[in-house]
Amino acid sequence: MLRLKTSLLWLLVLVTAHVTEGAGRPRQRLKLSEDEELVWGSRDHTTSLRSRKTSSPETAAGPEPGDAAAAFKVPTLDGEFSYQPGAVRGSLVIHAFTNKSGFLECLWSSEASLFSLVQDLPERTQVLFVSLDESAVSDALWMREQLQRAAMHRKEVLSRLHFSPVPVFALGNWIPRVLYYWGCMGINCGLTQAVFTSEGWNMPVIVKRLDARYDWLMGRWGQGSYQLIDAGDGCDPSPSVAGAVAWVSEGRCSFFVKVQSMAKSNASGVLVYALPGNPIQDMNCVGEECYSPLRIPAAMVHLEPSVTQALLSAQKINVSFQTTPSPNFFIGIDQQGVLSEMGWFLYPTFSFINWQAQWFNFYADLQMKLENPVKNVSVFDKVQMQGQKGAVATVDLPLGLLDFDTLELDASLSCPGRRDVSCAPWDHTVQLFVCCDQLSPYCNMELGRWITAFRRGIGRWLTDVSPLIPLLDSNKCTFTMKTVPWAMPWIVSLNLRFSVSNQTGDRLRPFRVMSLFSGGTFDKNYNKRYQPIKFPVPASTKKVELFAVITGHGSDENGCGEFCVTSHHFLINAVFNNTHTFDSAGTALGCAMQVTGGAVPNEHGTWLYGRGGWCDGLQVNPWRTDITKQLDMTGFESNTVIYFGLFDGQDPNPSQQPGYIIMSSFLVFYK
Ligand SMILES: *[C@@H]1O[C@H](CO)[C@@H](O)[C@H](O)[C@H]1NC(C)=O
Ligand SMILES: *[C@@H]1O[C@H](CO)[C@@H](O)[C@H](O)[C@H]1NC(C)=O
Ligand SMILES: *[C@@H]1O[C@H](CO)[C@@H](O)[C@H](O)[C@H]1NC(C)=O
Ligand SMILES: *[C@@H]1O[C@H](CO)[C@@H](O)[C@H](O)[C@H]1NC(C)=O
Ligand SMILES: *[C@@H]1O[C@H](CO)[C@@H](O)[C@H](O)[C@H]1NC(C)=O
Ligand SMILES: *[C@@H]1O[C@H](CO)[C@@H](O)[C@H](O)[C@H]1NC(C)=O
C-alpha cells in the first residue's frame, strides 16, 4: 500500500499540470489534501484515529471548538484587552507568536503579508497578539512596529489590533490551555526544523526552516539524513551536490534558478540560507517559472556559523528534517462568542486571518437570515452520511405548498468529532435527490449540490432553489443526500425553508419544470451526445427560466474540467445563445474570493484555486436566466433548446484522462 508519511501530516500530492496557450494562462495547479484514505486500513492509522478519539470531548480536559469562549483579560501595550461574552460586536482572533517558527518569522517579515492584514482585515474583527516566549515584551513592540509601518495609509485598523507584552505562559487565563490543548497539526504548524550533525560536534545544531511554497515544488523531504554540500549561491550547476542537499546563499538569481540548477545537478534538495540580517522568505516561483516543474524539496533557513565553519574546514555535515509539535498559533472566537479553529495557513500571509474573519462575518449574517420567519421543515438533524446509501429521510411537507414561491435549502456539513482532524480529508460532490411520487417523472431529480471541504467541519449554506418547488409534487417526500461511497463520513443537517418572497403584487410561481440535459465525459464526443429538445410553452405561462447546476471535474492535460475554463451554452430556437462561463477556474485565488459568500476558508488542502463552477466547502449556485423573450409563447409553435459545452471556445479534445461535467438543467415555467 502506498504510504506517504511525514512527521505530522499525511500528504498526497496529485499533479495537474495546466498548460494552455496565450496570455494570462493559469499556472499549474496541484491538488493537495491531508490524506487519510490512502492509508485506510493500515494499523498505524487505526491507532492514530483511536488515540484521537480518546482525547475527544467526553474525556476532554479543555474547551473544544464549538464551546463558548469565557471572559478574559490580557494586559496590552496600551492598557488592557478585556473580552466579555456578548460585549464584543465582531469576531476576535488570538494569535500566539514565536520566533522559533520560520513560518511565523516570515509571516511577520513579509511586507505583502503585513500589508494584507492592515488592508483587508474585515471591519468587525479584532486581533489580539501574544507571544509564546520570554521575549514577549520585545516581541509585542516589534509586532506593533511591523504593523504600524504597514498601516501608514490605514491607521484606523490599528485600534482593532492589540499587543500583549505578557508571555502566554504567564497569562493566567484559559488562552494557554486552549493553545496547548489544541496543539498544532499540519502545514505550517508546529516547528519545522533542519537538524545538522557532524562528527566533530557534541550536539546537533537545530534551526528553524520554512519549506518552499506548498504548491511549487513536487519534492518532499525524506525521513533520513542527507549529506550537506556547499554550492555557493546555487545559480549555476554544481556536480558535487549529486545525491546531497545543496547549501546555497540567498541572492544573485531567483529561488527558481537555484532550485532548478541544483535539480539539474542531481541534488536531493536545497537549503537556501538568508544573508545576515535578512528574514526567512517564502520561496516561490514567479510568472513563467511556474510552468517548469521541479522535483526536489527546498527550504529556507538562517545562516548558521557552525555550519559555515565546518564546511569551510571540509568537515562532513549531515542534515535531516523534523517537525517538533508546538502549541497552536491561532484561536478564533466568532461573532456569537464560540471558539473556533482557524484551519491551515498554506503559506505565510495574514490573508488566512482575513479569510477566517470574513467567514465569521458570513456566518453571523447567515444566523440573522435564519431568524427570518419561514415554514421550516427539518429533513436531517445531524445525520451521518456515508456509503452507497448516504443519508435518507422521508418527511411530511406543509399543506398548501403552492402558496410558497421561495424554497431555500439550509444545509450544513460537520464532522464526527469536534476537531477538524475528524473530518473527511477530500473534496467530493454531495448531491441531494428528492422523490415524492415513485411514478412521477420528477422522482429522484437533483434538488441541491454542494462540494465538501478539505477536512473542515464549519460549513453551512443557504441555497435558493425556488424554481424547483414543482419537484415536490406530493405531501410526503423522500430526500437522499450522498457523496461518493468511499468518502469518510460527514454529519449532515438539512432544513427546507419555505416562504413567500413578496406579500403584495403579482407573485409568479413556478408550476412546472422540464428536465433538459445532463453532463458526461468531457471528451471529443461530449457535444455529439446532445440532440435538440422541442417544447411548447404551457398555456397561461407568464415567464420561462433556464435553471442549471453545472460543475466540472477531473483533470485531463488541460486541467479540465476542474481547473480549466469551460463554457456552457443553451441555444434557444437556434438564435439565442445563453452562456455560462467558468472564468475563474484555475485562477490562484478564485475560491478564496468566495469566502464572503460562504466558501469554507483555510481548509486542509488546496481550496484557494478557482474551479469549474464550484469551490470546496460551498454550495453550487444554480445558474438562472430568464428566457421568456426568446420563446414563442403562443403555445402553438414548438420551441427548441440545445446544449453544448466548450473548452476555450472549442469542442473539448483531450488526449488523456478526460474530465467530466455533472449537470442538471431545467426549464421552469411560471404563472
Ligand atoms: C527572529 O529570529 C531571527 C534569527 O533567528 C532574527 O534575525 C530576528 O531578529 C528575530 N526576530 C525577532 C523579532 O526576534
Ligand atoms: C550521514 O548520513 C549518512 C547517510 O546519508 C550516514 O551513513 C552517516 O552515518 C551520517 N553521518 C552522521 C555523522 O550522521
Ligand atoms: C544526473 O543524473 C542523470 C541520471 O542518473 C545523469 O544522466 C546525469 O549525468 C547526472 N547529472 C549530473 C550533473 O550529475
Ligand atoms: C428548523 O427546524 C429544525 C427542527 O424542526 C430545528 O432544529 C432548526 O433549528 C430550525 N431552524 C430554524 C432556523 O429555525
Ligand atoms: C414583488 O411585487 C412587485 C409588485 O408589488 C413586483 O413588481 C415584483 O416582481 C414581485 N417580485 C416577485 C419576486 O414576485
Ligand atoms: C455561442 O457563444 C459561444 C461563445 O460565447 C460561441 O463559441 C458559440 O459558437 C456560440 N454558438 C452559437 C450557435 O452561436
Short mmCIF file of N, CA, C and O in Angstrom, two decimals, residues 90-143:
data_model
loop_
_atom_site.label_atom_id
_atom_site.label_comp_id
_atom_site.label_asym_id
_atom_site.label_seq_id
_atom_site.Cartn_x
_atom_site.Cartn_y
_atom_site.Cartn_z
N GLY A 90 -17.89 42.15 17.05
CA GLY A 90 -17.44 41.33 15.94
C GLY A 90 -16.74 40.08 16.41
O GLY A 90 -16.96 39.60 17.52
N SER A 91 -15.87 39.56 15.56
CA SER A 91 -15.13 38.36 15.93
C SER A 91 -13.75 38.77 16.46
O SER A 91 -13.31 39.90 16.29
N LEU A 92 -13.13 37.81 17.11
CA LEU A 92 -11.80 38.05 17.68
C LEU A 92 -10.88 36.91 17.24
O LEU A 92 -11.27 35.74 17.28
N VAL A 93 -9.68 37.28 16.83
CA VAL A 93 -8.67 36.28 16.51
C VAL A 93 -7.52 36.47 17.51
O VAL A 93 -7.08 37.60 17.73
N ILE A 94 -7.10 35.37 18.13
CA ILE A 94 -5.94 35.43 19.02
C ILE A 94 -4.79 34.75 18.30
O ILE A 94 -4.93 33.63 17.81
N HIS A 95 -3.67 35.45 18.22
CA HIS A 95 -2.50 34.87 17.53
C HIS A 95 -1.32 34.84 18.50
O HIS A 95 -0.96 35.86 19.08
N ALA A 96 -0.76 33.66 18.67
CA ALA A 96 0.42 33.50 19.53
C ALA A 96 1.66 33.39 18.66
O ALA A 96 1.80 32.44 17.87
N PHE A 97 2.56 34.36 18.82
CA PHE A 97 3.78 34.42 18.00
C PHE A 97 4.91 33.70 18.72
O PHE A 97 5.01 33.73 19.95
N THR A 98 5.74 33.02 17.95
CA THR A 98 7.04 32.61 18.46
C THR A 98 8.05 32.71 17.34
O THR A 98 7.80 32.24 16.22
N ASN A 99 9.18 33.30 17.62
CA ASN A 99 10.22 33.42 16.60
C ASN A 99 10.98 32.11 16.43
O ASN A 99 11.94 32.04 15.66
N LYS A 100 10.52 31.05 17.13
CA LYS A 100 11.12 29.73 16.90
C LYS A 100 10.54 29.08 15.65
O LYS A 100 10.97 28.00 15.25
N SER A 101 9.52 29.71 15.08
CA SER A 101 8.91 29.18 13.87
C SER A 101 9.34 30.00 12.67
O SER A 101 9.16 31.22 12.64
N GLY A 102 9.91 29.33 11.68
CA GLY A 102 10.30 30.02 10.45
C GLY A 102 9.09 30.56 9.72
O GLY A 102 9.13 31.64 9.11
N PHE A 103 8.01 29.82 9.79
CA PHE A 103 6.77 30.26 9.15
C PHE A 103 6.29 31.58 9.77
O PHE A 103 5.96 32.53 9.07
N LEU A 104 6.28 31.66 11.11
CA LEU A 104 5.81 32.89 11.76
C LEU A 104 6.79 34.04 11.54
O LEU A 104 6.37 35.19 11.36
N GLU A 105 8.08 33.74 11.52
CA GLU A 105 9.05 34.80 11.24
C GLU A 105 8.75 35.44 9.89
O GLU A 105 8.71 36.66 9.74
N CYS A 106 8.47 34.57 8.91
CA CYS A 106 8.19 35.07 7.56
C CYS A 106 6.83 35.78 7.51
O CYS A 106 6.70 36.84 6.89
N LEU A 107 5.85 35.22 8.20
CA LEU A 107 4.52 35.84 8.26
C LEU A 107 4.63 37.29 8.72
O LEU A 107 3.94 38.18 8.22
N TRP A 108 5.55 37.53 9.68
CA TRP A 108 5.70 38.84 10.29
C TRP A 108 6.73 39.72 9.60
O TRP A 108 6.91 40.87 9.97
N SER A 109 7.48 39.17 8.65
CA SER A 109 8.51 39.96 7.98
C SER A 109 8.09 40.35 6.57
O SER A 109 8.54 41.36 6.05
N SER A 110 7.26 39.52 5.97
CA SER A 110 6.87 39.76 4.58
C SER A 110 5.98 40.99 4.50
O SER A 110 4.95 41.08 5.18
N GLU A 111 6.39 41.94 3.67
CA GLU A 111 5.60 43.17 3.51
C GLU A 111 4.21 42.84 3.00
O GLU A 111 3.22 43.43 3.43
N ALA A 112 4.14 41.89 2.06
CA ALA A 112 2.84 41.55 1.48
C ALA A 112 1.90 41.00 2.55
O ALA A 112 0.72 41.31 2.58
N SER A 113 2.47 40.19 3.44
CA SER A 113 1.66 39.60 4.49
C SER A 113 1.15 40.68 5.45
O SER A 113 -0.04 40.75 5.76
N LEU A 114 2.06 41.54 5.91
CA LEU A 114 1.68 42.60 6.85
C LEU A 114 0.65 43.53 6.20
O LEU A 114 -0.34 43.91 6.81
N PHE A 115 0.89 43.83 4.95
CA PHE A 115 0.01 44.74 4.24
C PHE A 115 -1.39 44.14 4.10
O PHE A 115 -2.39 44.83 4.24
N SER A 116 -1.44 42.84 3.86
CA SER A 116 -2.77 42.21 3.69
C SER A 116 -3.58 42.34 4.98
O SER A 116 -4.78 42.55 4.93
N LEU A 117 -2.91 42.26 6.13
CA LEU A 117 -3.67 42.36 7.39
C LEU A 117 -4.23 43.77 7.57
O LEU A 117 -5.41 43.95 7.84
N VAL A 118 -3.38 44.78 7.40
CA VAL A 118 -3.88 46.13 7.66
C VAL A 118 -4.85 46.59 6.58
O VAL A 118 -5.74 47.38 6.82
N GLN A 119 -4.69 46.06 5.38
CA GLN A 119 -5.53 46.47 4.28
C GLN A 119 -6.88 45.76 4.30
O GLN A 119 -7.92 46.37 4.07
N ASP A 120 -6.87 44.47 4.59
CA ASP A 120 -8.07 43.66 4.34
C ASP A 120 -8.71 43.04 5.58
O ASP A 120 -9.63 42.25 5.45
N LEU A 121 -8.21 43.36 6.77
CA LEU A 121 -8.86 42.80 7.95
C LEU A 121 -10.32 43.27 7.97
O LEU A 121 -10.58 44.46 7.96
N PRO A 122 -11.28 42.33 7.99
CA PRO A 122 -12.69 42.74 7.93
C PRO A 122 -13.04 43.65 9.10
O PRO A 122 -12.48 43.53 10.19
N GLU A 123 -13.97 44.56 8.85
CA GLU A 123 -14.22 45.62 9.80
C GLU A 123 -14.68 45.17 11.18
O GLU A 123 -14.36 45.80 12.16
N ARG A 124 -15.41 44.10 11.23
CA ARG A 124 -15.92 43.71 12.54
C ARG A 124 -14.94 42.81 13.31
O ARG A 124 -15.33 42.13 14.23
N THR A 125 -13.67 42.79 12.91
CA THR A 125 -12.73 41.85 13.52
C THR A 125 -11.65 42.57 14.33
O THR A 125 -11.11 43.58 13.89
N GLN A 126 -11.34 42.01 15.50
CA GLN A 126 -10.20 42.49 16.29
C GLN A 126 -9.18 41.35 16.37
O GLN A 126 -9.55 40.18 16.28
N VAL A 127 -7.92 41.71 16.56
CA VAL A 127 -6.89 40.69 16.70
C VAL A 127 -6.08 40.98 17.97
O VAL A 127 -5.67 42.13 18.20
N LEU A 128 -5.88 39.95 18.75
CA LEU A 128 -5.04 40.05 19.95
C LEU A 128 -3.76 39.27 19.68
O LEU A 128 -3.80 38.07 19.38
N PHE A 129 -2.61 39.96 19.78
CA PHE A 129 -1.33 39.32 19.54
C PHE A 129 -0.64 39.05 20.87
O PHE A 129 -0.51 39.97 21.69
N VAL A 130 -0.20 37.82 21.05
CA VAL A 130 0.56 37.48 22.25
C VAL A 130 1.83 36.75 21.80
O VAL A 130 1.96 36.41 20.62
N SER A 131 2.76 36.54 22.72
CA SER A 131 3.98 35.81 22.37
C SER A 131 4.11 34.59 23.26
O SER A 131 3.75 34.63 24.44
N LEU A 132 4.62 33.53 22.70
CA LEU A 132 4.79 32.30 23.48
C LEU A 132 6.09 32.33 24.30
O LEU A 132 6.31 31.45 25.12
N ASP A 133 6.93 33.34 24.08
CA ASP A 133 8.30 33.28 24.60
C ASP A 133 8.60 34.31 25.69
O ASP A 133 7.88 35.29 25.87
N GLU A 134 9.75 34.10 26.33
CA GLU A 134 10.29 35.03 27.34
C GLU A 134 10.44 36.44 26.77
O GLU A 134 10.39 37.42 27.50
N SER A 135 10.66 36.50 25.47
CA SER A 135 10.91 37.79 24.81
C SER A 135 9.61 38.54 24.50
O SER A 135 9.58 39.39 23.62
N ALA A 136 8.53 38.22 25.25
CA ALA A 136 7.21 38.78 24.91
C ALA A 136 7.20 40.30 24.82
O ALA A 136 6.53 40.86 23.95
N VAL A 137 7.95 40.99 25.67
CA VAL A 137 7.90 42.46 25.64
C VAL A 137 8.46 42.96 24.30
O VAL A 137 7.81 43.73 23.59
N SER A 138 9.66 42.48 23.96
CA SER A 138 10.23 42.96 22.69
C SER A 138 9.44 42.41 21.50
O SER A 138 9.30 43.10 20.48
N ASP A 139 8.90 41.22 21.63
CA ASP A 139 8.07 40.69 20.53
C ASP A 139 6.85 41.59 20.30
O ASP A 139 6.51 41.90 19.15
N ALA A 140 6.19 41.98 21.40
CA ALA A 140 4.99 42.82 21.27
C ALA A 140 5.34 44.15 20.62
O ALA A 140 4.64 44.63 19.72
N LEU A 141 6.46 44.74 21.07
CA LEU A 141 6.87 46.03 20.50
C LEU A 141 7.19 45.87 19.01
O LEU A 141 6.82 46.70 18.18
N TRP A 142 7.88 44.78 18.70
CA TRP A 142 8.26 44.53 17.31
C TRP A 142 7.03 44.29 16.43
O TRP A 142 6.90 44.85 15.35
N MET A 143 6.10 43.48 16.93
CA MET A 143 4.89 43.20 16.14
C MET A 143 4.12 44.49 15.88
O MET A 143 3.65 44.74 14.77
#
